[in-house]
Coordinates of C-alpha atoms in Angstrom, one line a residue:
M155 CA 24.6 11.8 12.3
K156 CA 24.2 9.8 9.2
L157 CA 26.4 6.7 9.5
M158 CA 27.1 4.3 6.6
R159 CA 29.5 1.7 5.3
Y160 CA 30.9 1.4 1.8
G161 CA 32.9 -1.1 -0.2
E162 CA 32.6 -4.7 -1.5
P163 CA 31.6 -7.5 0.9
G164 CA 34.4 -8.3 3.3
R165 CA 36.1 -5.0 2.6
E166 CA 33.6 -2.5 3.9
R167 CA 34.8 0.8 5.4
P168 CA 33.0 3.0 7.9
A169 CA 31.8 6.5 7.0
L170 CA 29.5 9.3 7.8
V171 CA 27.6 11.7 5.6
D172 CA 28.4 15.4 6.6
A173 CA 26.0 18.4 6.5
Q174 CA 26.8 19.0 2.9
G175 CA 25.9 15.4 1.9
Q176 CA 29.5 14.4 1.4
V177 CA 30.8 11.0 2.4
R178 CA 33.6 11.1 4.9
D179 CA 35.8 8.0 5.8
L180 CA 35.8 7.0 9.4
S181 CA 38.3 4.2 9.3
G182 CA 40.9 6.4 11.0
V183 CA 38.6 6.8 13.9
I184 CA 37.0 3.3 14.2
P185 CA 37.7 0.1 12.3
D186 CA 34.0 -0.5 11.6
I187 CA 30.5 0.5 12.6
T188 CA 29.3 -2.3 14.9
A189 CA 26.7 -2.9 17.5
Q190 CA 29.0 -1.4 20.1
T191 CA 29.3 1.8 18.0
L192 CA 25.5 2.2 18.3
T193 CA 25.5 2.3 22.1
P194 CA 25.1 5.8 23.7
E195 CA 28.8 5.7 24.6
G196 CA 29.9 4.7 21.1
L197 CA 27.7 7.4 19.4
G198 CA 28.9 9.9 22.0
R199 CA 32.5 9.4 20.9
L200 CA 31.6 9.8 17.3
R201 CA 29.9 13.1 18.0
Q202 CA 33.2 14.5 19.2
V203 CA 34.7 14.0 15.7
D204 CA 34.8 17.0 13.4
P205 CA 33.5 15.7 10.0
S206 CA 35.6 18.3 8.2
T207 CA 38.8 16.6 9.4
L208 CA 37.8 13.3 7.9
P209 CA 39.0 12.1 4.4
L210 CA 36.5 12.9 1.6
V211 CA 35.2 9.8 -0.4
A212 CA 34.5 11.1 -3.9
S213 CA 33.2 7.8 -5.2
P214 CA 32.2 5.3 -2.5
G215 CA 31.0 2.6 -4.9
R216 CA 28.9 -0.1 -3.3
I217 CA 26.9 1.1 -0.3
A218 CA 27.0 -1.7 2.3
P219 CA 24.5 -2.3 5.2
P220 CA 25.1 0.6 7.6
W221 CA 26.4 -1.4 10.4
S222 CA 28.1 -4.9 10.7
G223 CA 27.0 -7.7 13.0
L224 CA 23.2 -6.9 12.7
G225 CA 21.6 -9.0 15.4
K226 CA 18.0 -9.9 15.4
F227 CA 15.9 -8.8 12.4
V228 CA 12.4 -8.5 13.9
C229 CA 9.5 -7.6 11.6
V230 CA 6.0 -6.4 12.2
G231 CA 3.1 -7.6 9.9
L232 CA 0.0 -5.6 8.9
N233 CA 0.9 -2.6 10.9
Y234 CA -0.9 -0.1 8.6
S235 CA -4.6 -0.5 8.5
D236 CA -4.9 0.3 4.8
H237 CA -2.3 -2.3 4.0
A238 CA -4.3 -4.8 6.0
A239 CA -7.4 -3.9 4.0
E240 CA -5.6 -4.4 0.6
A241 CA -4.3 -7.7 1.9
G242 CA -7.9 -8.8 2.9
M243 CA -6.8 -9.3 6.5
P244 CA -8.1 -7.9 9.7
V245 CA -6.3 -5.1 11.6
P246 CA -4.4 -6.9 14.3
K247 CA -5.3 -6.4 18.0
E248 CA -1.7 -7.0 19.0
P249 CA 1.5 -6.6 16.8
I250 CA 2.1 -9.6 14.5
L251 CA 5.8 -10.5 14.8
F252 CA 8.1 -12.5 12.6
L253 CA 11.8 -12.8 12.1
K254 CA 13.9 -12.5 9.0
P255 CA 17.2 -14.4 9.0
N256 CA 20.4 -12.3 8.8
D257 CA 21.4 -14.0 5.5
C258 CA 18.8 -11.9 3.8
V259 CA 20.5 -8.6 4.6
V260 CA 22.1 -6.7 1.8
G261 CA 23.1 -3.1 0.9
A262 CA 20.6 -0.5 -0.2
N263 CA 21.4 -0.8 -3.9
D264 CA 22.4 -4.5 -4.1
T265 CA 20.6 -6.8 -6.5
V266 CA 17.5 -8.5 -5.3
V267 CA 17.6 -12.1 -6.5
L268 CA 14.3 -14.0 -6.7
P269 CA 14.4 -17.5 -5.4
Q270 CA 14.1 -20.6 -7.5
G271 CA 10.6 -21.0 -8.8
S272 CA 9.5 -17.6 -7.6
L273 CA 6.1 -16.5 -8.9
K274 CA 4.9 -13.8 -6.5
G275 CA 7.9 -11.6 -5.4
D276 CA 6.8 -8.4 -3.8
W277 CA 8.1 -5.2 -2.2
E278 CA 7.5 -3.4 1.1
V279 CA 9.2 -0.1 2.0
E280 CA 9.4 0.1 5.8
L281 CA 10.9 2.2 8.6
G282 CA 13.7 0.3 10.3
V283 CA 14.3 1.0 14.0
V284 CA 17.9 0.3 15.2
I285 CA 18.4 -0.6 18.9
G286 CA 21.2 1.1 20.8
R287 CA 20.7 -0.1 24.4
T288 CA 19.7 -3.5 25.9
A289 CA 15.9 -3.4 26.2
R290 CA 14.0 -5.8 28.4
Y291 CA 10.4 -5.2 29.6
V292 CA 10.7 -1.4 28.9
S293 CA 7.8 0.9 29.2
E294 CA 6.3 2.8 26.3
S295 CA 7.2 6.1 27.9
D296 CA 10.9 5.0 28.0
A297 CA 11.1 3.0 24.8
L298 CA 12.5 5.6 22.5
Q299 CA 15.5 6.0 24.8
F300 CA 16.6 2.5 23.6
V301 CA 16.6 3.5 19.9
A302 CA 20.0 4.4 18.4
G303 CA 18.5 5.5 15.0
Y304 CA 16.5 4.7 12.0
C305 CA 16.9 3.4 8.5
V306 CA 15.1 2.4 5.3
V307 CA 14.2 -1.3 4.9
N308 CA 12.8 -3.1 1.9
D309 CA 11.0 -6.2 3.4
V310 CA 11.1 -8.1 0.1
S311 CA 8.6 -11.1 0.2
E312 CA 7.6 -14.1 -1.8
R313 CA 3.8 -14.2 -1.4
E314 CA 3.2 -17.8 -2.6
Y315 CA 5.9 -19.0 -0.1
Q316 CA 4.5 -16.8 2.6
L317 CA 0.8 -17.4 2.3
E318 CA 0.0 -20.4 0.2
R319 CA 2.4 -23.1 1.5
G320 CA 1.4 -23.5 5.1
G321 CA 3.2 -22.8 8.3
Q322 CA 4.7 -19.5 9.3
W323 CA 5.4 -16.4 7.2
D324 CA 9.1 -16.8 7.6
K325 CA 9.6 -19.0 4.5
G326 CA 8.4 -16.2 2.2
K327 CA 10.5 -13.5 4.0
G328 CA 14.0 -14.9 4.5
C329 CA 15.3 -15.6 1.0
D330 CA 18.8 -14.4 0.3
T331 CA 18.8 -10.6 -0.6
F332 CA 15.3 -10.1 0.8
G333 CA 16.4 -7.5 3.3
P334 CA 18.0 -4.4 1.8
V335 CA 19.0 -2.0 4.6
G336 CA 20.3 1.5 4.4
P337 CA 21.8 3.5 2.8
W338 CA 22.3 5.2 6.2
L339 CA 21.6 4.7 9.8
V340 CA 20.4 8.2 10.9
T341 CA 20.7 8.7 14.7
A342 CA 17.5 9.3 16.6
D343 CA 18.3 12.9 17.5
E344 CA 18.5 13.9 13.9
V345 CA 15.3 12.2 12.9
G346 CA 13.1 13.6 15.7
D347 CA 9.5 12.2 15.7
P348 CA 9.5 8.8 14.0
Q349 CA 5.7 9.1 13.6
A350 CA 6.1 11.9 11.1
L351 CA 7.9 10.4 8.2
D352 CA 6.8 9.9 4.6
L353 CA 7.5 6.5 2.8
W354 CA 7.5 5.9 -0.9
L355 CA 8.3 3.2 -3.5
D356 CA 8.3 3.3 -7.3
L357 CA 8.5 0.3 -9.6
N358 CA 10.1 0.9 -13.0
G359 CA 9.4 4.6 -12.4
E360 CA 5.7 4.1 -11.6
P361 CA 4.5 5.2 -8.1
R362 CA 3.4 2.2 -6.1
Q363 CA 3.6 3.0 -2.4
R364 CA 2.9 6.3 -0.7
G365 CA 2.4 6.5 3.0
S366 CA 3.3 8.0 6.3
T367 CA 4.4 6.5 9.6
R368 CA 1.6 8.7 11.1
T369 CA -0.9 5.9 10.1
M370 CA 0.9 3.0 11.8
V371 CA -1.4 0.8 13.9
F372 CA 1.3 0.4 16.5
G373 CA 3.9 3.3 16.6
V374 CA 7.6 2.9 17.3
A375 CA 7.5 3.3 21.1
P376 CA 4.6 0.7 21.6
L377 CA 6.5 -1.7 19.3
V378 CA 9.8 -1.4 21.1
S379 CA 8.0 -1.9 24.4
Y380 CA 5.9 -4.7 23.2
I381 CA 8.7 -6.7 21.6
S382 CA 10.9 -6.3 24.6
R383 CA 8.4 -8.3 26.6
F384 CA 9.0 -11.3 24.3
M385 CA 12.7 -11.1 23.6
T386 CA 15.6 -9.1 24.8
L387 CA 16.5 -6.4 22.3
R388 CA 20.3 -5.6 22.1
P389 CA 22.4 -3.0 20.4
G390 CA 22.5 -3.7 16.7
D391 CA 19.1 -5.4 16.5
L392 CA 16.7 -4.1 13.8
I393 CA 12.9 -3.8 13.9
S394 CA 11.2 -3.4 10.6
T395 CA 7.9 -1.7 11.4
G396 CA 5.5 -2.6 8.6
T397 CA 4.5 -1.2 5.2
P398 CA 1.9 1.2 3.9
P399 CA -0.5 0.1 1.1
G400 CA 0.6 -0.3 -2.6
V401 CA 2.3 -3.7 -2.5
G402 CA 2.1 -6.0 -5.5
M403 CA -0.3 -8.5 -4.1
G404 CA -2.8 -5.6 -3.4
A405 CA -2.9 -4.4 -7.0
K406 CA -5.8 -5.1 -9.2
P407 CA -4.7 -7.2 -11.0
P408 CA -1.8 -8.2 -8.7
R409 CA 1.7 -7.2 -10.0
F410 CA 4.6 -9.3 -8.9
L411 CA 8.3 -8.9 -9.4
R412 CA 10.0 -9.9 -12.6
D413 CA 13.5 -10.2 -13.9
G414 CA 14.7 -6.7 -14.9
D415 CA 12.4 -4.8 -12.6
E416 CA 13.8 -1.7 -10.9
L417 CA 12.8 -0.6 -7.4
R418 CA 13.3 2.9 -6.0
L419 CA 12.2 3.6 -2.4
G420 CA 12.9 6.0 0.5
I421 CA 11.9 7.6 3.7
T422 CA 12.0 11.3 4.6
G423 CA 15.6 12.1 5.8
L424 CA 16.8 8.5 5.7
G425 CA 17.9 8.3 2.1
E426 CA 16.9 6.2 -0.9
Q427 CA 17.4 2.6 -2.1
H428 CA 17.6 1.4 -5.7
Q429 CA 17.5 -2.2 -6.6
R430 CA 17.5 -4.2 -9.8
V431 CA 15.5 -7.5 -9.6
R432 CA 17.0 -10.5 -11.2
A433 CA 15.7 -14.1 -11.7
W434 CA 17.4 -16.8 -9.7
D435 CA 21.1 -17.2 -10.5
A436 CA 23.4 -18.4 -7.6
A437 CA 26.3 -16.5 -9.1
L438 CA 24.5 -13.2 -8.2
L439 CA 24.5 -14.0 -4.4
R440 CA 27.2 -12.3 -2.3
D441 CA 28.9 -14.3 0.5

């Protein structure tokens, strides 16, 4: 299944995308797509619904994050060896973990607003892994059983904040609008092998990132297992698994985000995102 939500903030409605690519409203079946919806029981109930019986949404308008109540937003750094090389950093021996605050989460096509004084805004197309069952010290062999589905994530970053101002990476990762998610949550059964997906990102129509999850340093199953040793993963939590090469700080010369830039990005079978970048303006932020 391809699950999604549409509508303005505070008025989002649940939906699914049928086999013909049409949006079907789910609000007569469930009030919202929540963490509980993503459990095996919740997804099992939705699989019993015939999409053709659901109302057709001809013009969904704003595409919201695919589920409400996103829990932890766990990110993995330098998880592609060629990206580590362009960043001038060693390939990690263990996954590098950091957290993005939930306030950064926006819809797939919402505006990305650069923070005040931003000089080095950057882009990162990433595979998002959505947890569907409580995971604590799970084995690699069992890890994929805890995954509800997958989605596209843009791990937007401010490199000066992240790398040049001391402390942890979080300060360059957690600005408002720095976590576009969606457009869909595609259930694991429909995705199949998460290590066989192509990722891409274009800036103003120019190809920037081209990669494949085949080249991850740590694959999805090892990551779920590893992270579950350090924190309990619960339904609705999101793991963003790292980015392939082609980010702005790795360009020669570096190319960072500017007001008016347009980003398009996507992953095989998981849909596409489209964001317009704007300079700081508090009026552009959605509460």
